[in-house]
mmCIF file of C-alpha atoms in Angstrom:
data_model
loop_
_atom_site.group_PDB
_atom_site.id
_atom_site.type_symbol
_atom_site.label_atom_id
_atom_site.label_comp_id
_atom_site.label_asym_id
_atom_site.label_seq_id
_atom_site.Cartn_x
_atom_site.Cartn_y
_atom_site.Cartn_z
ATOM 1 C CA MET B 1 14.402 74.356 108.732
ATOM 2 C CA PHE B 2 12.997 77.827 108.556
ATOM 3 C CA VAL B 3 10.246 79.796 107.223
ATOM 4 C CA THR B 4 10.478 82.889 104.916
ATOM 5 C CA ALA B 5 7.872 85.921 104.922
ATOM 6 C CA GLY B 6 7.824 88.530 102.549
ATOM 7 C CA GLU B 7 8.981 86.397 99.509
ATOM 8 C CA HIS B 8 7.696 87.041 96.065
ATOM 9 C CA PHE B 9 10.381 86.095 93.497
ATOM 10 C CA LEU B 10 11.944 82.769 94.447
ATOM 11 C CA ASN B 11 15.459 83.090 92.421
ATOM 12 C CA LYS B 12 16.250 86.774 93.394
ATOM 13 C CA THR B 13 16.610 88.624 96.880
ATOM 14 C CA GLU B 14 14.507 91.891 97.029
ATOM 15 C CA GLY B 15 15.278 92.969 100.526
ATOM 16 C CA THR B 16 11.680 92.325 101.853
ATOM 17 C CA GLU B 17 12.333 88.733 103.122
ATOM 18 C CA GLN B 18 12.102 87.861 106.784
ATOM 19 C CA ASP B 19 13.687 84.480 107.757
ATOM 20 C CA PHE B 20 12.457 82.655 110.966
ATOM 21 C CA ALA B 21 13.249 79.356 112.529
ATOM 22 C CA ILE B 22 10.533 76.861 113.265
ATOM 23 C CA GLN B 23 10.126 76.813 117.093
ATOM 24 C CA ASP B 24 7.187 74.207 117.342
ATOM 25 C CA LEU B 25 5.413 72.413 114.595
ATOM 26 C CA TYR B 26 1.979 70.843 115.380
ATOM 27 C CA ILE B 27 0.232 68.514 112.946
ATOM 28 C CA HIS B 28 -3.484 68.244 113.545
ATOM 29 C CA PRO B 29 -4.161 65.067 115.859
ATOM 30 C CA LYS B 30 -6.878 63.800 113.713
ATOM 31 C CA TRP B 31 -4.954 64.081 110.323
ATOM 32 C CA ASN B 32 -5.529 61.124 108.166
ATOM 33 C CA HIS B 33 -2.983 60.383 105.444
ATOM 34 C CA HIS B 34 -5.316 57.785 103.713
ATOM 35 C CA THR B 35 -8.237 60.048 103.312
ATOM 36 C CA THR B 36 -6.427 63.409 103.632
ATOM 37 C CA ASP B 37 -8.851 64.629 106.202
ATOM 38 C CA ASN B 38 -8.030 67.278 108.629
ATOM 39 C CA ASP B 39 -5.187 68.379 106.481
ATOM 40 C CA LEU B 40 -3.666 71.065 108.645
ATOM 41 C CA ALA B 41 -0.613 71.983 110.459
ATOM 42 C CA MET B 42 0.385 75.031 112.750
ATOM 43 C CA ILE B 43 3.821 76.377 112.946
ATOM 44 C CA ARG B 44 5.083 78.637 115.813
ATOM 45 C CA LEU B 45 8.083 80.818 114.673
ATOM 46 C CA ASP B 46 10.950 81.626 116.788
ATOM 47 C CA GLN B 47 10.488 85.369 117.084
ATOM 48 C CA PRO B 48 7.466 87.695 115.837
ATOM 49 C CA ALA B 49 7.616 88.796 112.240
ATOM 50 C CA THR B 50 8.000 92.616 111.451
ATOM 51 C CA LEU B 51 4.547 93.857 109.803
ATOM 52 C CA ASN B 52 4.783 96.030 107.031
ATOM 53 C CA GLY B 53 3.471 96.395 103.342
ATOM 54 C CA ARG B 54 5.082 93.017 102.361
ATOM 55 C CA VAL B 55 4.314 91.054 105.415
ATOM 56 C CA ASN B 56 1.095 91.124 107.336
ATOM 57 C CA THR B 57 -1.401 88.856 109.039
ATOM 58 C CA ILE B 58 -4.638 87.389 107.814
ATOM 59 C CA CYS B 59 -8.126 87.230 109.406
ATOM 60 C CA LEU B 60 -9.657 83.987 110.535
ATOM 61 C CA PRO B 61 -13.360 83.518 109.825
ATOM 62 C CA GLU B 62 -15.961 83.995 112.645
ATOM 63 C CA PRO B 63 -18.161 80.874 113.135
ATOM 64 C CA GLU B 64 -21.257 82.956 112.023
ATOM 65 C CA TYR B 65 -19.520 83.918 108.543
ATOM 66 C CA GLN B 66 -21.082 82.395 105.486
ATOM 67 C CA PHE B 67 -19.156 81.944 102.246
ATOM 68 C CA PRO B 68 -21.755 80.544 99.981
ATOM 69 C CA PRO B 69 -21.458 78.736 96.668
ATOM 70 C CA GLY B 70 -20.312 81.175 93.860
ATOM 71 C CA THR B 71 -18.126 83.459 96.282
ATOM 72 C CA GLU B 72 -15.166 84.376 94.603
ATOM 73 C CA CYS B 73 -11.871 83.646 96.342
ATOM 74 C CA THR B 74 -8.296 83.990 95.577
ATOM 75 C CA ILE B 75 -5.591 81.285 95.877
ATOM 76 C CA THR B 76 -1.943 81.916 95.609
ATOM 77 C CA GLY B 77 1.302 79.895 95.561
ATOM 78 C CA TRP B 78 4.541 78.995 93.872
ATOM 79 C CA GLY B 79 3.356 75.500 92.222
ATOM 80 C CA THR B 80 3.518 74.228 88.946
ATOM 81 C CA THR B 81 1.464 76.448 86.402
ATOM 82 C CA GLN B 82 0.097 73.580 84.811
ATOM 83 C CA GLU B 83 -0.364 69.826 85.516
ATOM 84 C CA GLY B 84 2.942 68.162 85.099
ATOM 85 C CA GLY B 85 4.617 71.299 84.619
ATOM 86 C CA LYS B 86 7.251 73.577 86.097
ATOM 87 C CA SER B 87 7.269 75.465 89.500
ATOM 88 C CA SER B 88 6.750 79.141 88.936
ATOM 89 C CA ALA B 89 9.657 81.522 90.256
ATOM 90 C CA VAL B 90 7.057 84.179 91.033
ATOM 91 C CA LEU B 91 4.156 84.190 93.372
ATOM 92 C CA MET B 92 1.053 83.370 91.254
ATOM 93 C CA GLN B 93 -2.813 84.135 92.127
ATOM 94 C CA ALA B 94 -6.108 83.273 90.515
ATOM 95 C CA LYS B 95 -9.617 83.741 91.525
ATOM 96 C CA VAL B 96 -11.775 80.736 92.035
ATOM 97 C CA PRO B 97 -15.466 80.357 93.161
ATOM 98 C CA ILE B 98 -16.624 78.327 96.361
ATOM 99 C CA VAL B 99 -18.326 75.083 95.004
ATOM 100 C CA ASN B 100 -21.377 73.578 96.408
ATOM 101 C CA ARG B 101 -20.696 70.612 98.771
ATOM 102 C CA GLU B 102 -23.231 68.411 96.730
ATOM 103 C CA ALA B 103 -21.503 69.149 93.465
ATOM 104 C CA CYS B 104 -17.886 68.457 94.844
ATOM 105 C CA SER B 105 -19.107 65.070 96.304
ATOM 106 C CA HIS B 106 -20.893 64.102 92.988
ATOM 107 C CA ASN B 107 -19.805 60.719 91.832
ATOM 108 C CA GLN B 108 -18.397 62.494 88.815
ATOM 109 C CA SER B 109 -16.243 64.621 91.127
ATOM 110 C CA TYR B 110 -15.025 63.253 94.631
ATOM 111 C CA GLY B 111 -17.827 61.324 95.770
ATOM 112 C CA GLU B 112 -17.482 60.246 99.367
ATOM 113 C CA LYS B 113 -14.048 61.456 99.652
ATOM 114 C CA ILE B 114 -15.295 65.026 100.523
ATOM 115 C CA THR B 115 -15.670 65.254 104.409
ATOM 116 C CA GLU B 116 -17.113 68.044 106.458
ATOM 117 C CA ASN B 117 -13.707 69.257 107.175
ATOM 118 C CA MET B 118 -13.044 70.223 103.493
ATOM 119 C CA ILE B 119 -14.178 73.034 101.267
ATOM 120 C CA CYS B 120 -14.127 72.970 97.512
ATOM 121 C CA ALA B 121 -13.299 75.931 95.029
ATOM 122 C CA GLY B 122 -12.948 75.871 91.200
ATOM 123 C CA LEU B 123 -14.970 76.069 88.001
ATOM 124 C CA ARG B 124 -17.137 73.132 86.663
ATOM 125 C CA GLN B 125 -15.362 73.353 83.174
ATOM 126 C CA GLY B 126 -11.934 73.455 84.787
ATOM 127 C CA GLY B 127 -9.105 75.729 83.812
ATOM 128 C CA VAL B 128 -8.484 77.491 87.079
ATOM 129 C CA ASP B 129 -7.099 75.737 90.040
ATOM 130 C CA SER B 130 -4.223 75.365 92.466
ATOM 131 C CA CYS B 131 -1.379 72.750 91.381
ATOM 132 C CA GLN B 132 1.255 70.684 92.734
ATOM 133 C CA GLY B 133 3.431 72.695 95.162
ATOM 134 C CA ASP B 134 0.526 74.809 96.047
ATOM 135 C CA SER B 135 -0.210 72.847 99.236
ATOM 136 C CA GLY B 136 -0.596 74.611 102.507
ATOM 137 C CA GLY B 137 -1.247 77.986 100.660
ATOM 138 C CA PRO B 138 -4.219 80.011 101.424
ATOM 139 C CA LEU B 139 -7.755 80.165 99.898
ATOM 140 C CA VAL B 140 -8.773 83.804 100.907
ATOM 141 C CA CYS B 141 -12.333 85.516 100.585
ATOM 142 C CA LYS B 142 -13.605 88.901 101.393
ATOM 143 C CA ASN B 143 -15.096 89.261 104.678
ATOM 144 C CA PRO B 144 -18.763 89.260 104.085
ATOM 145 C CA VAL B 145 -19.299 91.904 106.590
ATOM 146 C CA ASN B 146 -16.201 94.153 105.888
ATOM 147 C CA PRO B 147 -15.359 93.622 102.091
ATOM 148 C CA ARG B 148 -11.991 95.718 102.686
ATOM 149 C CA GLN B 149 -10.907 92.592 104.775
ATOM 150 C CA TRP B 150 -9.741 89.461 103.695
ATOM 151 C CA ILE B 151 -10.530 86.097 105.394
ATOM 152 C CA GLN B 152 -8.450 82.751 105.112
ATOM 153 C CA VAL B 153 -11.395 80.357 104.361
ATOM 154 C CA GLY B 154 -9.234 77.285 103.743
ATOM 155 C CA ALA B 155 -5.602 75.814 102.955
ATOM 156 C CA THR B 156 -4.714 74.117 99.823
ATOM 157 C CA SER B 157 -5.043 70.161 100.376
ATOM 158 C CA TRP B 158 -5.463 67.863 97.507
ATOM 159 C CA GLY B 159 -7.384 67.403 93.988
ATOM 160 C CA LYS B 160 -7.310 65.354 91.020
ATOM 161 C CA GLY B 161 -4.672 66.652 88.789
ATOM 162 C CA CYS B 162 -4.928 70.376 88.162
ATOM 163 C CA ALA B 163 -7.784 72.469 86.624
ATOM 164 C CA ARG B 164 -9.592 69.291 85.454
ATOM 165 C CA ALA B 165 -13.271 69.640 84.677
ATOM 166 C CA LEU B 166 -15.305 68.555 87.558
ATOM 167 C CA LYS B 167 -12.296 68.017 89.595
ATOM 168 C CA TYR B 168 -12.132 71.038 91.890
ATOM 169 C CA GLY B 169 -9.612 72.134 94.185
ATOM 170 C CA VAL B 170 -10.059 70.755 97.978
ATOM 171 C CA TYR B 171 -9.011 72.807 100.766
ATOM 172 C CA ALA B 172 -9.063 72.214 104.547
ATOM 173 C CA ASN B 173 -12.169 74.186 105.873
ATOM 174 C CA ILE B 174 -10.648 76.802 108.299
ATOM 175 C CA LYS B 175 -13.686 77.383 109.840
ATOM 176 C CA ARG B 176 -13.892 73.788 111.362
ATOM 177 C CA TYR B 177 -10.626 74.122 112.989
ATOM 178 C CA LEU B 178 -11.223 77.232 115.119
ATOM 179 C CA PRO B 179 -11.377 75.814 118.621
ATOM 180 C CA TRP B 180 -8.072 73.890 117.845
ATOM 181 C CA VAL B 181 -6.139 77.183 116.324
ATOM 182 C CA ASN B 182 -7.397 79.288 119.271
ATOM 183 C CA PHE B 183 -6.330 76.475 121.676
ATOM 184 C CA LEU B 184 -2.903 76.452 120.416
ATOM 185 C CA THR B 185 -2.688 80.245 120.177
ATOM 186 C CA GLY B 186 -3.965 80.850 123.707
ATOM 187 C CA ASN B 187 -6.797 82.931 121.956
ATOM 188 C CA VAL B 188 -9.363 81.374 124.418
ATOM 189 C CA GLU B 189 -12.058 83.178 126.491
ATOM 190 C CA GLY B 190 -10.640 84.840 129.494
ATOM 191 C CA GLY B 191 -7.525 85.215 127.770
ATOM 192 C CA GLU B 192 -5.475 82.708 129.419
ATOM 193 C CA GLU B 193 -3.158 80.621 127.580
ATOM 194 C CA PRO B 194 -3.505 76.878 128.282
ATOM 195 C CA SER B 195 0.072 76.353 127.802
ATOM 196 C CA ALA B 196 0.189 73.257 130.377
ATOM 197 C CA SER B 197 -2.379 71.653 128.392
ATOM 198 C CA LEU B 198 -0.867 71.886 124.969
ATOM 199 C CA PRO B 199 -0.163 68.869 122.820
ATOM 200 C CA PRO B 200 3.423 68.352 122.577
ATOM 201 C CA PRO B 201 4.886 69.662 119.509
ATOM 202 C CA LEU B 202 7.034 67.405 117.163
ATOM 203 C CA PRO B 203 10.663 66.672 118.426
ATOM 204 C CA GLY B 204 13.025 69.519 117.582
ATOM 205 C CA LEU B 205 14.714 69.367 114.207
ATOM 206 C CA PRO B 206 18.436 69.150 113.807
ATOM 207 C CA GLU B 207 19.741 72.273 112.139
ATOM 208 C CA GLY B 208 19.527 71.874 108.381
ATOM 209 C CA SER B 209 17.229 69.003 108.392
ATOM 210 C CA GLY B 210 13.652 68.713 107.319
ATOM 211 C CA PRO B 211 10.857 67.075 109.398
ATOM 212 C CA PRO B 212 10.400 63.191 109.093
ATOM 213 C CA PRO B 213 8.879 61.958 105.623
ATOM 214 C CA LEU B 214 5.381 61.317 105.661
ATOM 215 C CA PRO B 215 3.760 58.707 103.271
ATOM 216 C CA PRO B 216 3.005 60.080 99.761
ATOM 217 C CA LEU B 217 -0.274 61.800 99.378
ATOM 218 C CA PRO B 218 -2.367 62.723 96.576
ATOM 219 C CA GLN B 219 -1.999 66.290 97.409
ATOM 220 C CA LYS B 220 -1.411 69.348 94.906
#
């Protein structure tokens, strides 16, 4: 199992790709496959990536950053371009606004399925959305303090169909997971990596195999 960075066209080699083996895979310890709550995982690559114009990092939100309803953000992925359609061979992107929590948890949308660990984005009338195959992809917004910088606000999680009216895209709310991310990466106060206290990763995967199958999810 491996990760490719610098990819754009799936059906051809562009010379910008970088392949990595997965050294560790951490699924959030409170992940719930019934409710899709805490839908986030962390991957540790076997070696550092080479940063360039096609491979770069994304900033995490500071706890005080606010992304109010209406904030225009960007989603990307190689998922299907319409509900029930075919996956895209080229990386696609679209702009969607952050949605008010009350609107997303309205009984005409998702009701009580929306937890504090989720954030919604999309249009009330539908038409623009992430779709099947985009799960895990980023929801990024401009830094409210420095508009030249992009922040990963969410990770594509689930939704009812694709681009339906009142059925917004639902994303894991990255800000809720900063302590967990910082703990795993050793980015803690004082700069000491809590390696002795890290939760164990999933067992090593045999070469050429995938991770253990999970129950089917209502994900995109």
